[in-house]
XYZ file of N, CA and C in Angstrom:
762
model
N -0.177 13.201 -82.187
C -1.004 11.916 -81.352
C -0.708 11.064 -80.998
N 0.874 10.371 -81.489
C 1.474 9.167 -80.911
C 2.198 9.346 -79.318
N 2.555 10.671 -78.981
C 2.643 10.451 -77.937
C 1.317 10.579 -76.898
N 0.187 10.853 -77.186
C -0.976 10.177 -76.066
C -0.932 9.206 -75.909
N -0.289 8.098 -76.307
C -1.101 6.713 -75.842
C 0.892 6.065 -75.815
N 1.211 7.028 -75.113
C 2.969 6.434 -74.602
C 2.558 6.496 -72.717
N 2.785 5.199 -72.149
C 2.867 5.168 -70.620
C 3.367 6.529 -70.633
N 2.685 6.938 -69.074
C 3.239 7.995 -67.891
C 4.437 7.346 -67.271
N 5.546 8.345 -67.141
C 6.698 7.826 -65.922
C 6.102 7.978 -65.089
N 5.950 7.046 -64.218
C 5.652 7.385 -62.580
C 6.823 8.354 -62.062
N 6.355 8.806 -61.313
C 7.769 9.472 -60.525
C 8.136 8.923 -59.127
N 9.284 8.900 -59.164
C 9.999 8.257 -58.000
C 9.796 8.816 -56.359
N 9.350 8.179 -55.729
C 8.692 8.526 -54.278
C 10.018 9.986 -53.638
N 9.736 10.562 -53.036
C 10.630 11.210 -52.722
C 10.812 10.645 -51.193
N 12.092 10.544 -51.156
C 13.396 9.812 -50.041
C 12.754 10.972 -48.772
N 12.419 10.819 -47.391
C 11.991 11.330 -47.030
C 13.684 11.307 -46.107
N 13.913 12.674 -45.482
C 15.164 12.941 -45.003
C 14.650 13.908 -43.569
N 15.536 13.618 -42.177
C 15.895 13.656 -41.290
C 17.166 14.236 -40.516
N 17.065 14.980 -39.920
C 18.396 15.336 -38.843
C 18.633 13.851 -37.674
N 19.151 13.291 -37.172
C 19.350 12.219 -35.984
C 19.267 12.956 -35.319
N 17.839 12.621 -34.329
C 17.633 12.999 -32.997
C 18.777 12.435 -31.846
N 19.608 12.884 -31.452
C 20.900 12.379 -30.612
C 20.019 12.849 -29.293
N 19.084 13.251 -28.662
C 18.678 13.170 -27.296
C 18.906 11.921 -26.667
N 19.842 11.508 -25.777
C 19.482 10.467 -24.851
C 19.256 10.797 -23.442
N 18.329 9.543 -23.554
C 17.358 8.954 -21.766
C 17.959 7.670 -21.524
N 18.723 7.732 -20.396
C 19.489 6.807 -19.861
C 18.878 5.834 -19.241
N 18.472 4.521 -19.525
C 17.453 3.198 -19.294
C 18.318 2.672 -18.448
N 19.579 2.787 -17.690
C 20.720 1.991 -17.366
C 19.507 1.591 -16.109
N 19.174 2.227 -15.152
C 18.263 1.960 -14.384
C 16.694 1.709 -14.256
N 16.481 1.588 -15.236
C 15.520 1.149 -16.025
C 14.896 -0.026 -15.669
N 14.155 -0.777 -14.934
C 13.812 -2.144 -14.796
C 12.965 -2.749 -15.292
N 12.905 -3.629 -16.669
C 11.563 -4.210 -17.465
C 10.643 -5.278 -16.427
N 9.267 -4.680 -16.381
C 8.426 -5.322 -15.916
C 7.975 -6.831 -17.021
N 7.529 -7.301 -16.455
C 6.655 -8.954 -16.942
C 5.473 -8.467 -18.099
N 4.952 -7.143 -17.819
C 4.344 -6.540 -18.853
C 4.799 -5.978 -20.599
N 6.097 -5.276 -19.709
C 7.206 -5.587 -21.069
C 7.557 -6.783 -22.472
N 7.804 -7.624 -20.983
C 8.242 -8.934 -21.825
C 7.213 -9.266 -22.354
N 7.469 -10.787 -23.153
C 6.755 -11.029 -24.104
C 6.172 -12.351 -23.208
N 4.896 -11.787 -22.868
C 4.493 -12.847 -22.471
C 2.935 -12.507 -22.502
N 2.173 -13.555 -23.361
C 0.968 -13.492 -23.579
C 0.378 -14.396 -24.087
N -0.935 -14.367 -23.986
C -1.923 -15.769 -24.218
C -1.705 -16.336 -25.074
N -1.446 -17.589 -25.299
C -1.689 -18.703 -26.974
C -3.303 -18.426 -27.485
N -2.416 -18.513 -28.612
C -3.532 -18.369 -29.857
C -3.645 -17.134 -30.415
N -2.684 -16.413 -30.173
C -2.024 -14.938 -30.370
C -1.052 -14.585 -31.397
N -1.168 -14.778 -32.878
C 0.502 -14.659 -33.368
C 0.225 -13.866 -33.585
N 0.094 -12.030 -33.629
C 0.982 -11.456 -33.138
C 1.757 -11.391 -32.340
N 1.286 -11.775 -31.014
C 1.887 -11.789 -29.585
C 2.966 -12.771 -29.493
N 2.577 -14.188 -30.261
C 2.745 -15.148 -29.929
C 4.395 -14.831 -30.564
N 4.756 -13.927 -31.723
C 5.934 -13.788 -32.331
C 6.553 -12.688 -32.126
N 6.166 -12.417 -30.310
C 7.243 -11.979 -30.046
C 7.877 -12.543 -28.570
N 7.232 -13.771 -28.645
C 8.128 -14.752 -27.868
C 9.175 -15.166 -28.573
N 9.598 -15.115 -30.228
C 10.767 -15.166 -30.763
C 11.931 -13.811 -30.167
N 13.236 -14.173 -30.062
C 14.013 -13.455 -30.171
C 13.900 -12.361 -31.472
N 14.143 -11.016 -30.785
C 13.993 -10.084 -32.141
C 15.591 -9.493 -32.158
N 15.890 -9.003 -33.241
C 17.113 -8.615 -34.250
C 18.208 -8.420 -32.439
N 17.773 -7.205 -32.105
C 18.445 -6.638 -31.047
C 18.452 -7.600 -29.986
N 17.765 -7.958 -29.715
C 17.743 -9.877 -28.404
C 19.104 -10.308 -29.229
N 19.020 -10.762 -30.425
C 20.370 -11.812 -30.662
C 21.289 -10.994 -30.867
N 21.251 -9.323 -31.511
C 22.395 -8.995 -31.109
C 23.495 -8.513 -30.136
N 22.473 -8.467 -29.255
C 23.105 -8.016 -28.106
C 23.963 -9.647 -27.393
N 23.233 -11.019 -27.754
C 23.692 -11.790 -27.694
C 25.112 -12.190 -28.036
N 25.018 -11.492 -29.080
C 26.228 -11.858 -30.339
C 27.429 -11.055 -29.866
N 27.039 -9.867 -29.466
C 28.259 -8.349 -28.968
C 29.125 -8.905 -27.484
N 27.919 -9.409 -26.620
C 28.564 -10.125 -25.227
C 29.131 -11.735 -25.367
N 28.964 -11.912 -26.592
C 29.783 -13.156 -26.542
C 31.033 -13.149 -26.572
N 32.088 -13.812 -25.735
C 33.695 -13.703 -25.783
C 34.589 -14.230 -27.316
N 33.880 -15.333 -27.811
C 34.063 -15.741 -28.803
C 33.983 -14.578 -29.858
N 33.351 -13.459 -29.755
C 33.381 -12.840 -31.018
C 33.811 -11.632 -30.997
N 34.727 -10.985 -29.506
C 35.337 -10.218 -29.409
C 36.185 -9.606 -30.553
N 36.916 -10.369 -31.837
C 37.754 -10.277 -32.864
C 36.889 -9.496 -33.723
N 35.209 -9.850 -33.916
C 34.581 -9.894 -35.010
C 33.660 -8.579 -34.496
N 33.098 -8.529 -33.277
C 32.052 -7.315 -32.838
C 32.115 -7.041 -31.027
N 31.969 -6.148 -30.630
C 32.424 -6.059 -29.243
C 31.710 -4.854 -28.589
N 31.711 -4.838 -27.709
C 31.348 -3.210 -27.166
C 32.596 -2.527 -26.845
N 31.962 -1.114 -26.746
C 32.751 -0.305 -26.155
C 33.302 -0.368 -24.571
N 34.355 0.039 -24.085
C 34.393 0.345 -23.170
C 33.399 0.563 -22.089
N 32.717 1.591 -22.356
C 31.455 1.400 -21.517
C 30.132 1.129 -21.456
N 30.351 0.450 -22.652
C 29.347 -0.498 -22.358
C 27.718 0.043 -23.167
N 27.933 1.548 -24.281
C 26.762 2.119 -24.544
C 26.667 2.126 -25.646
N 27.660 1.529 -26.458
C 27.551 1.690 -27.928
C 28.596 0.057 -28.354
N 28.582 -0.210 -29.626
C 29.006 -1.496 -29.767
C 30.086 -0.608 -31.373
N 30.668 -1.601 -31.665
C 31.402 -1.393 -32.787
C 32.080 -2.819 -33.547
N 31.501 -3.029 -35.224
C 32.128 -3.639 -35.859
C 33.690 -4.205 -36.148
N 34.536 -5.087 -35.781
C 35.935 -4.978 -35.752
C 36.234 -5.356 -37.096
N 35.725 -6.185 -37.593
C 35.846 -7.343 -38.542
C 35.036 -7.531 -39.629
N 34.725 -6.759 -40.649
C 33.179 -6.732 -41.590
C 33.161 -8.046 -41.901
N 34.344 -8.107 -42.637
C 34.428 -9.664 -43.236
C 33.871 -10.755 -42.882
N 34.389 -11.222 -41.141
C 34.450 -11.930 -40.692
C 32.185 -12.149 -40.466
N 32.164 -11.017 -40.033
C 30.716 -10.394 -39.584
C 29.802 -11.530 -40.845
N 30.023 -10.754 -41.880
C 29.092 -11.147 -43.131
C 29.421 -12.366 -43.203
N 30.886 -13.352 -43.351
C 31.075 -14.682 -43.312
C 30.839 -15.553 -42.181
N 30.994 -15.142 -40.996
C 30.661 -16.167 -39.971
C 29.504 -15.728 -38.877
N 29.534 -14.949 -38.127
C 27.736 -14.709 -37.664
C 26.632 -14.421 -38.605
N 26.699 -13.779 -39.734
C 25.328 -13.199 -40.458
C 24.818 -15.001 -40.799
N 25.989 -15.926 -41.440
C 25.178 -17.147 -42.005
C 24.820 -17.766 -40.073
N 25.099 -17.759 -39.100
C 24.913 -18.382 -38.150
C 23.910 -17.824 -37.740
N 23.630 -16.823 -37.398
C 22.490 -15.865 -36.648
C 21.158 -15.685 -37.136
N 21.695 -15.231 -38.612
C 20.829 -14.743 -39.109
C 20.273 -14.974 -40.740
N 20.919 -16.440 -41.014
C 20.283 -16.754 -41.984
C 20.809 -16.201 -43.383
N 22.023 -15.200 -43.395
C 21.843 -14.959 -44.428
C 23.655 -14.874 -44.683
N 24.050 -13.846 -45.670
C 25.792 -13.814 -45.229
C 25.987 -12.135 -46.374
N 25.186 -11.461 -45.744
C 25.238 -10.040 -46.743
C 25.462 -9.146 -45.396
N 26.179 -8.631 -45.821
C 26.408 -7.168 -44.619
C 25.337 -5.868 -44.772
N 24.537 -6.109 -45.974
C 24.157 -5.117 -46.723
C 23.073 -5.207 -45.979
N 22.426 -6.725 -45.520
C 21.205 -6.838 -44.564
C 21.555 -6.942 -43.671
N 22.597 -7.291 -42.931
C 22.661 -6.686 -41.662
C 22.464 -5.295 -41.314
N 23.109 -4.623 -41.797
C 22.896 -3.058 -41.464
C 21.678 -2.550 -41.769
N 20.616 -3.377 -42.908
C 19.321 -2.600 -42.804
C 18.395 -2.706 -41.605
N 19.321 -3.839 -41.338
C 18.477 -4.588 -39.740
C 18.655 -3.387 -38.417
N 20.118 -3.477 -38.501
C 20.734 -2.488 -37.679
C 19.749 -0.824 -37.764
N 19.808 -0.407 -39.356
C 18.924 0.906 -38.873
C 17.428 1.101 -38.713
N 16.932 0.050 -39.466
C 15.971 -0.684 -39.421
C 15.405 -0.266 -37.356
N 15.767 -0.941 -36.553
C 15.784 -1.067 -35.359
C 16.006 0.104 -34.416
N 16.734 1.155 -35.303
C 16.811 2.539 -34.721
C 17.857 2.780 -34.171
N 19.170 2.011 -34.787
C 20.222 2.259 -34.202
C 20.890 3.868 -34.673
N 21.914 3.948 -33.927
C 22.013 5.039 -34.702
C 23.448 5.128 -34.848
N 24.605 5.843 -35.354
C 26.300 5.528 -35.330
C 26.693 6.772 -35.426
N 27.505 7.173 -34.778
C 28.427 7.932 -33.924
C 29.371 8.682 -35.322
N 29.498 9.702 -35.379
C 30.745 9.963 -36.058
C 31.711 11.196 -36.039
N 31.645 11.244 -34.766
C 32.098 12.328 -34.312
C 33.871 12.038 -34.394
N 35.054 12.465 -34.460
C 36.318 12.187 -34.254
C 36.599 11.779 -32.098
N 36.844 10.661 -32.395
C 37.140 10.207 -31.183
C 36.978 8.769 -31.009
N 37.090 8.475 -29.930
C 37.098 7.078 -29.100
C 36.090 5.993 -29.926
N 34.717 6.571 -29.839
C 33.724 5.978 -29.708
C 33.214 6.084 -31.855
N 34.257 6.711 -32.652
C 33.921 7.096 -33.849
C 33.402 5.745 -34.530
N 32.275 5.659 -35.442
C 31.833 4.819 -36.690
C 31.077 3.760 -35.324
N 31.225 4.087 -34.196
C 29.980 2.976 -33.529
C 28.626 2.806 -33.223
N 28.057 2.070 -32.788
C 26.772 2.100 -32.917
C 25.877 2.269 -31.658
N 24.697 2.719 -31.422
C 24.161 2.691 -29.982
C 22.264 2.704 -30.310
N 22.102 2.261 -28.922
C 20.554 2.933 -29.151
C 20.260 2.878 -27.227
N 19.546 3.763 -27.310
C 19.692 3.823 -25.459
C 18.499 2.238 -25.020
N 18.703 1.571 -25.598
C 17.383 0.374 -24.876
C 18.559 -0.367 -25.263
N 19.928 -0.341 -25.809
C 21.111 -1.407 -26.195
C 22.398 -0.910 -25.082
N 22.152 -1.796 -23.980
C 22.916 -1.827 -22.976
C 23.554 -3.082 -22.792
N 25.215 -2.867 -22.538
C 25.600 -4.039 -21.895
C 25.492 -4.444 -20.695
N 24.982 -5.841 -20.057
C 24.930 -6.211 -18.977
C 23.190 -6.105 -18.978
N 22.083 -5.738 -19.708
C 21.096 -5.449 -19.716
C 20.559 -5.638 -20.674
N 20.242 -6.909 -21.367
C 19.866 -7.663 -22.092
C 18.297 -7.437 -22.215
N 17.770 -7.453 -21.457
C 16.134 -7.313 -21.502
C 15.231 -5.981 -21.762
N 16.564 -5.072 -21.826
C 15.986 -4.050 -22.516
C 15.600 -3.770 -24.025
N 16.178 -4.872 -24.428
C 16.234 -4.700 -26.064
C 14.387 -5.159 -26.519
N 13.592 -5.739 -25.283
C 12.168 -6.116 -25.653
C 11.370 -4.717 -25.297
N 11.787 -3.752 -25.183
C 11.231 -2.448 -25.472
C 11.333 -1.146 -26.564
N 12.337 -2.170 -27.694
C 13.411 -1.653 -28.775
C 11.529 -2.080 -29.517
N 11.554 -0.888 -30.754
C 10.401 -1.398 -31.402
C 11.088 -0.741 -33.117
N 10.722 -1.693 -34.196
C 11.150 -1.686 -35.545
C 10.772 -0.102 -36.177
N 11.662 0.535 -36.930
C 11.159 1.815 -36.855
C 10.067 1.618 -38.184
N 9.207 2.026 -39.051
C 8.810 2.720 -40.524
C 8.890 3.168 -41.031
N 10.160 2.829 -41.847
C 10.116 4.116 -42.774
C 10.595 5.247 -42.505
N 12.100 4.375 -42.154
C 12.858 5.462 -41.245
C 13.409 6.941 -42.476
N 13.658 6.431 -43.679
C 14.235 7.396 -44.779
C 15.895 7.617 -44.375
N 16.107 8.729 -44.773
C 17.751 9.091 -45.037
C 17.896 9.661 -43.673
N 18.625 9.795 -43.158
C 19.136 10.319 -41.816
C 20.404 11.144 -41.770
N 19.808 12.303 -41.821
C 21.424 13.205 -41.648
C 21.843 13.641 -40.179
N 23.235 13.064 -40.724
C 24.058 12.825 -39.362
C 24.109 14.379 -38.827
N 24.242 14.464 -37.274
C 24.495 15.608 -36.111
C 25.300 15.264 -35.617
N 27.030 15.707 -36.024
C 28.053 15.500 -34.841
C 27.866 16.413 -33.597
N 27.284 17.433 -33.773
C 27.249 18.323 -32.407
C 26.576 17.939 -31.462
N 25.677 17.172 -31.651
C 24.895 16.452 -30.406
C 25.195 15.428 -30.374
N 26.032 14.662 -30.427
C 26.162 13.506 -29.918
C 26.686 13.031 -28.797
N 26.262 11.895 -27.900
C 26.197 11.899 -26.793
C 27.828 11.031 -26.444
N 28.388 11.914 -25.154
C 29.773 11.821 -24.544
C 29.579 10.591 -23.573
N 29.088 9.290 -24.445
C 29.279 7.992 -22.962
C 30.307 8.082 -22.094
N 31.250 8.186 -22.388
C 32.289 8.383 -21.321
C 31.742 9.259 -20.005
N 31.358 10.413 -20.559
C 30.856 11.124 -19.446
C 29.941 10.528 -18.801
N 28.830 9.724 -18.962
C 27.872 9.469 -19.110
C 28.063 7.811 -17.939
N 28.847 7.387 -18.254
C 28.954 6.425 -17.880
C 29.830 6.455 -16.713
N 30.876 8.062 -16.633
C 31.645 7.484 -15.155
C 30.428 8.164 -14.321
N 29.336 8.703 -14.541
C 28.058 8.653 -13.626
C 27.538 7.490 -13.147
N 27.111 6.587 -14.342
C 25.999 5.543 -14.284
C 26.823 4.593 -15.157
N 27.511 3.783 -14.366
C 28.386 2.498 -14.986
C 27.338 1.886 -15.331
N 28.143 0.908 -16.204
C 26.985 -0.127 -16.388
C 27.794 -1.614 -15.649
N 27.083 -2.328 -15.722
C 28.011 -3.945 -15.044
C 28.647 -4.457 -16.553
N 29.632 -5.421 -16.207
C 30.263 -5.814 -17.079
C 29.497 -7.401 -18.291
N 29.846 -7.453 -19.127
C 28.940 -8.277 -19.937
C 29.431 -9.826 -19.551
N 30.688 -9.466 -18.788
C 30.722 -11.382 -18.440
C 30.464 -11.701 -17.000
N 30.613 -13.041 -16.729
C 29.998 -12.922 -15.130
C 31.458 -12.467 -14.240
N 30.807 -11.711 -13.171
C 31.649 -11.115 -12.495
C 32.338 -12.597 -11.604
N 34.054 -12.121 -11.389
C 34.474 -12.717 -10.571
C 34.029 -13.485 -9.188
N 34.278 -14.749 -8.681
C 33.598 -15.308 -7.445
C 35.086 -15.197 -6.592
N 34.532 -14.659 -5.393
C 35.936 -15.126 -4.699
C 36.417 -16.822 -4.761
N 37.488 -16.831 -4.405
C 37.793 -18.550 -3.620
C 37.056 -19.016 -3.055
N 36.618 -18.370 -2.115
C 35.879 -18.878 -0.687
C 34.866 -19.719 -1.172
N 33.930 -19.010 -2.448
C 32.759 -19.641 -2.930
C 33.164 -20.702 -3.730
N 34.250 -20.780 -4.667
C 34.511 -21.767 -5.482
C 34.519 -23.274 -4.724
N 33.274 -24.005 -6.052
C 32.712 -25.378 -5.327
C 33.010 -26.324 -6.603
N 33.453 -27.663 -6.084
C 33.535 -28.340 -6.815
C 32.379 -28.731 -8.043
N 32.692 -29.009 -9.601
C 31.842 -29.178 -10.511
C 31.175 -30.774 -10.589
N 31.217 -31.571 -9.575
C 31.355 -32.882 -9.353
C 29.505 -32.854 -9.903
N 28.905 -32.396 -9.165
C 27.449 -32.003 -9.485
C 26.609 -31.903 -10.607
N 27.968 -31.019 -11.415
C 27.484 -30.824 -12.558
C 27.671 -31.208 -13.850
N 28.455 -32.408 -13.353
C 28.658 -33.444 -14.761
C 28.816 -35.005 -14.393
N 27.842 -35.226 -13.109
C 27.415 -36.996 -12.751
C 27.940 -37.637 -14.291
N 27.399 -36.961 -15.740
C 26.907 -38.310 -16.331
C 28.132 -38.446 -17.463
N 28.594 -37.298 -16.990
C 30.156 -37.021 -18.068
C 31.111 -38.314 -18.098
N 31.581 -39.088 -18.811
C 32.490 -39.931 -18.994
C 33.868 -39.283 -19.521
N 35.244 -40.095 -18.942
C 36.411 -39.917 -19.643
C 36.535 -39.371 -20.660
N 37.293 -39.152 -21.419
C 37.435 -38.785 -22.801
C 36.346 -37.685 -23.618
N 36.046 -36.392 -22.243
C 34.776 -35.581 -22.953
C 35.727 -34.797 -23.354
N 35.032 -33.919 -24.127
C 35.379 -32.966 -25.122
C 36.341 -31.097 -24.240
N 35.287 -31.323 -23.190
C 35.350 -30.207 -22.048
C 36.026 -30.329 -21.129
N 37.189 -30.245 -21.024
C 38.406 -30.589 -20.340
C 38.950 -29.763 -20.094
N 39.702 -30.308 -18.784
C 41.011 -28.960 -18.525
C 41.384 -29.593 -17.636
N 42.592 -29.409 -17.076
C 43.785 -30.473 -16.281
C 43.735 -29.714 -15.228
N 43.894 -31.050 -14.411
C 44.566 -30.242 -12.682
C 45.788 -30.181 -12.010
N 46.552 -29.354 -11.650
C 47.596 -29.205 -11.552
C 47.907 -28.666 -10.335
N 48.874 -28.391 -9.471
C 49.109 -27.817 -8.237
C 50.184 -26.761 -8.626
N 50.596 -26.526 -9.714
C 51.524 -25.573 -10.619
C 50.908 -24.282 -10.204
N 49.750 -23.830 -10.660
C 48.927 -22.449 -10.167
C 47.639 -22.735 -9.743
N 47.243 -21.649 -9.722
C 45.838 -21.559 -8.993
C 45.022 -20.714 -9.480
N 43.570 -20.598 -9.755
C 42.576 -20.070 -10.027
C 42.925 -18.458 -8.998
N 43.151 -18.740 -8.036
C 43.208 -17.771 -7.135
C 41.945 -17.260 -6.712
N 41.845 -15.589 -7.004
C 40.320 -15.019 -6.082
C 39.390 -14.530 -7.642
N 39.779 -15.283 -8.535
C 38.598 -15.498 -9.451
C 38.936 -16.124 -10.637
N 37.167 -15.874 -11.662
C 37.505 -16.449 -12.371
C 36.743 -16.011 -13.731
N 37.885 -16.225 -14.943
C 36.919 -15.173 -15.984
C 37.062 -15.969 -17.126
N 36.665 -15.168 -18.448
C 36.557 -15.999 -19.462
C 38.073 -15.975 -20.359
N 38.800 -15.124 -19.543
C 40.506 -15.845 -19.955
C 40.558 -16.575 -19.358
N 40.819 -17.135 -18.115
C 41.325 -18.394 -17.794
C 40.659 -20.106 -18.030
N 39.812 -19.801 -18.700
C 38.933 -21.237 -19.139
C 38.492 -20.980 -20.493
N 38.841 -22.199 -21.118
C 38.314 -22.706 -22.462
C 36.633 -21.938 -22.488
N 36.287 -21.851 -24.105
C 34.798 -21.273 -24.248
C 33.881 -22.522 -23.856
N 33.843 -23.356 -23.954
C 32.814 -24.410 -23.697
C 33.305 -24.427 -22.041
N 34.087 -24.902 -21.456
C 33.879 -24.773 -19.649
C 33.315 -23.337 -19.042
N 33.719 -22.450 -20.087
C 32.947 -21.026 -19.335
C 31.890 -20.723 -19.650
N 31.176 -21.916 -20.883
C 29.818 -21.512 -21.035
C 29.254 -22.510 -19.719
N 29.518 -23.511 -19.298
C 28.743 -24.474 -18.007
C 28.897 -24.154 -17.244
N 29.751 -23.261 -17.041
C 29.906 -21.589 -15.706
C 28.785 -21.034 -15.747
N 28.533 -20.255 -17.079
C 27.564 -19.549 -16.987
C 25.718 -20.319 -16.550
N 26.235 -21.343 -17.614
C 24.604 -22.108 -17.183
C 24.443 -22.870 -16.049
N 25.611 -23.099 -15.384
C 24.859 -23.511 -14.068
C 25.091 -22.848 -12.473
N 25.898 -21.804 -12.802
C 26.217 -20.649 -11.667
C 27.044 -21.040 -11.165
N 27.766 -22.297 -11.013
C 29.151 -22.530 -10.533
C 30.070 -22.415 -10.941
N 31.494 -22.496 -10.926
C 32.798 -22.347 -10.479
C 33.504 -23.155 -10.822
N 34.735 -23.510 -11.078
C 35.467 -24.610 -10.980
C 36.758 -24.955 -10.326
N 37.114 -25.916 -9.665
C 38.057 -26.276 -8.465
C 39.055 -25.057 -8.372
N 39.289 -24.845 -7.537
C 40.174 -23.897 -7.426
C 42.023 -23.871 -7.347
N 41.789 -25.291 -8.015
C 43.015 -26.423 -8.152
C 43.586 -26.256 -9.538
N 42.507 -25.316 -10.292
C 42.202 -25.980 -12.318
C 43.315 -24.942 -12.191
N 44.719 -25.092 -13.377
C 46.374 -24.242 -13.959
C 45.131 -23.789 -14.607
N 46.282 -23.298 -15.040
C 46.064 -22.126 -16.667
C 46.704 -23.194 -17.392
N 47.032 -24.287 -17.624
C 47.145 -25.261 -18.976
C 45.714 -25.950 -19.374
N 45.067 -25.348 -20.167
C 44.289 -26.239 -20.776
C 44.011 -27.539 -21.426
N 43.608 -28.162 -21.962
C 43.948 -28.993 -23.068
C 42.358 -30.028 -22.596
N 42.390 -30.616 -24.208
C 40.929 -31.526 -24.184
C 41.146 -32.824 -24.311
N 40.169 -33.740 -24.325
C 40.238 -35.170 -24.451
C 40.583 -35.914 -23.014
N 39.626 -35.822 -22.440
C 39.714 -36.238 -20.892
C 40.453 -35.441 -19.475
N 40.917 -34.751 -20.442
C 41.717 -33.651 -19.278
C 40.836 -33.656 -17.696
N 39.721 -33.350 -18.100
C 38.666 -32.732 -17.259
C 38.322 -33.682 -16.519
N 38.552 -35.162 -16.968
C 38.280 -36.231 -16.196
C 38.220 -36.659 -14.878
N 39.675 -36.551 -13.982
C 39.423 -36.561 -12.949
C 38.493 -35.717 -12.155
N 37.618 -34.555 -12.814
C 36.670 -33.942 -11.879
C 35.233 -33.829 -11.997
N 34.732 -35.170 -13.126
C 34.199 -35.671 -13.772
C 33.563 -36.871 -13.256
N 34.381 -38.271 -12.519
C 33.939 -39.097 -12.552
C 32.543 -39.385 -10.650
C-alpha cells in the first residue's frame, strides 16, 4: 500500500543520435545579397537582434585576427580552423569577446552553430569547419543558423572532406590585407593630422632598410596595422623594420 503514494520517477529523455553528415557544398564563390544580411525595418525586435554580430561572426573575426594566431587560427587552406592553446582561449579570448571564461560554454556554442570536427588522422585532425565559415568571406556567416537540439553526433571519418584537394581547385583569399605595390604606397599624414608627438602608435623612419614591394602584419606593429586596415592606406616606403613606441611615429604625424 505504501508504494502507491511514492512519486513516479521521471524517465530521462532519450538523447537523439545521428551520424555527422559531411556532405560539403562549396560556398567560396557565393555572393551574399543584401536580403541575406541583417537589413531590417526598425521596431522588429526579432529581426533587430540580427543586427548584432552572431557567434560565428565574432568567431570569424577572432580566427582572422593576427594577434590571436598563437591561440586560434585558420588552417592553410582557410576552410577549417583549430584551437592552438585551449587555456589561453578560455582565459584571454572568451572573457574579452564572449563574457565567460569556460571552454565548455565556447564548445557548446561551436556545436550549436553547426560546426563539425574532423577526426581523421592528417593535417586537419581535430579542426572545425562549416560550409559558410571561410577565410576571407566573413559575410557568409550571416547564412549560418543555430541548431535546435542537435543531440549526439556520431563521427564518420570515412566521409570527411579533403580541404586541400578542394582548395587546389577553389583557393580562398588570405585573411590579411593583401600586399600593396610600392608605387601605390602613400604618406599617412592625411590619416593622423590630429595626432601629436608621443603617440603610442609609432614607428621609426630610417634609410637602413625599406618596406620594399609589400606590407603585411609581420612588418608593422598591430596598432599601426589596424590603422592600415581601417583607412586602406599604407605606410611610407622608407619605413624601417625597427619599430618603437613613444613618439617614434611623430615625424610622419605632424
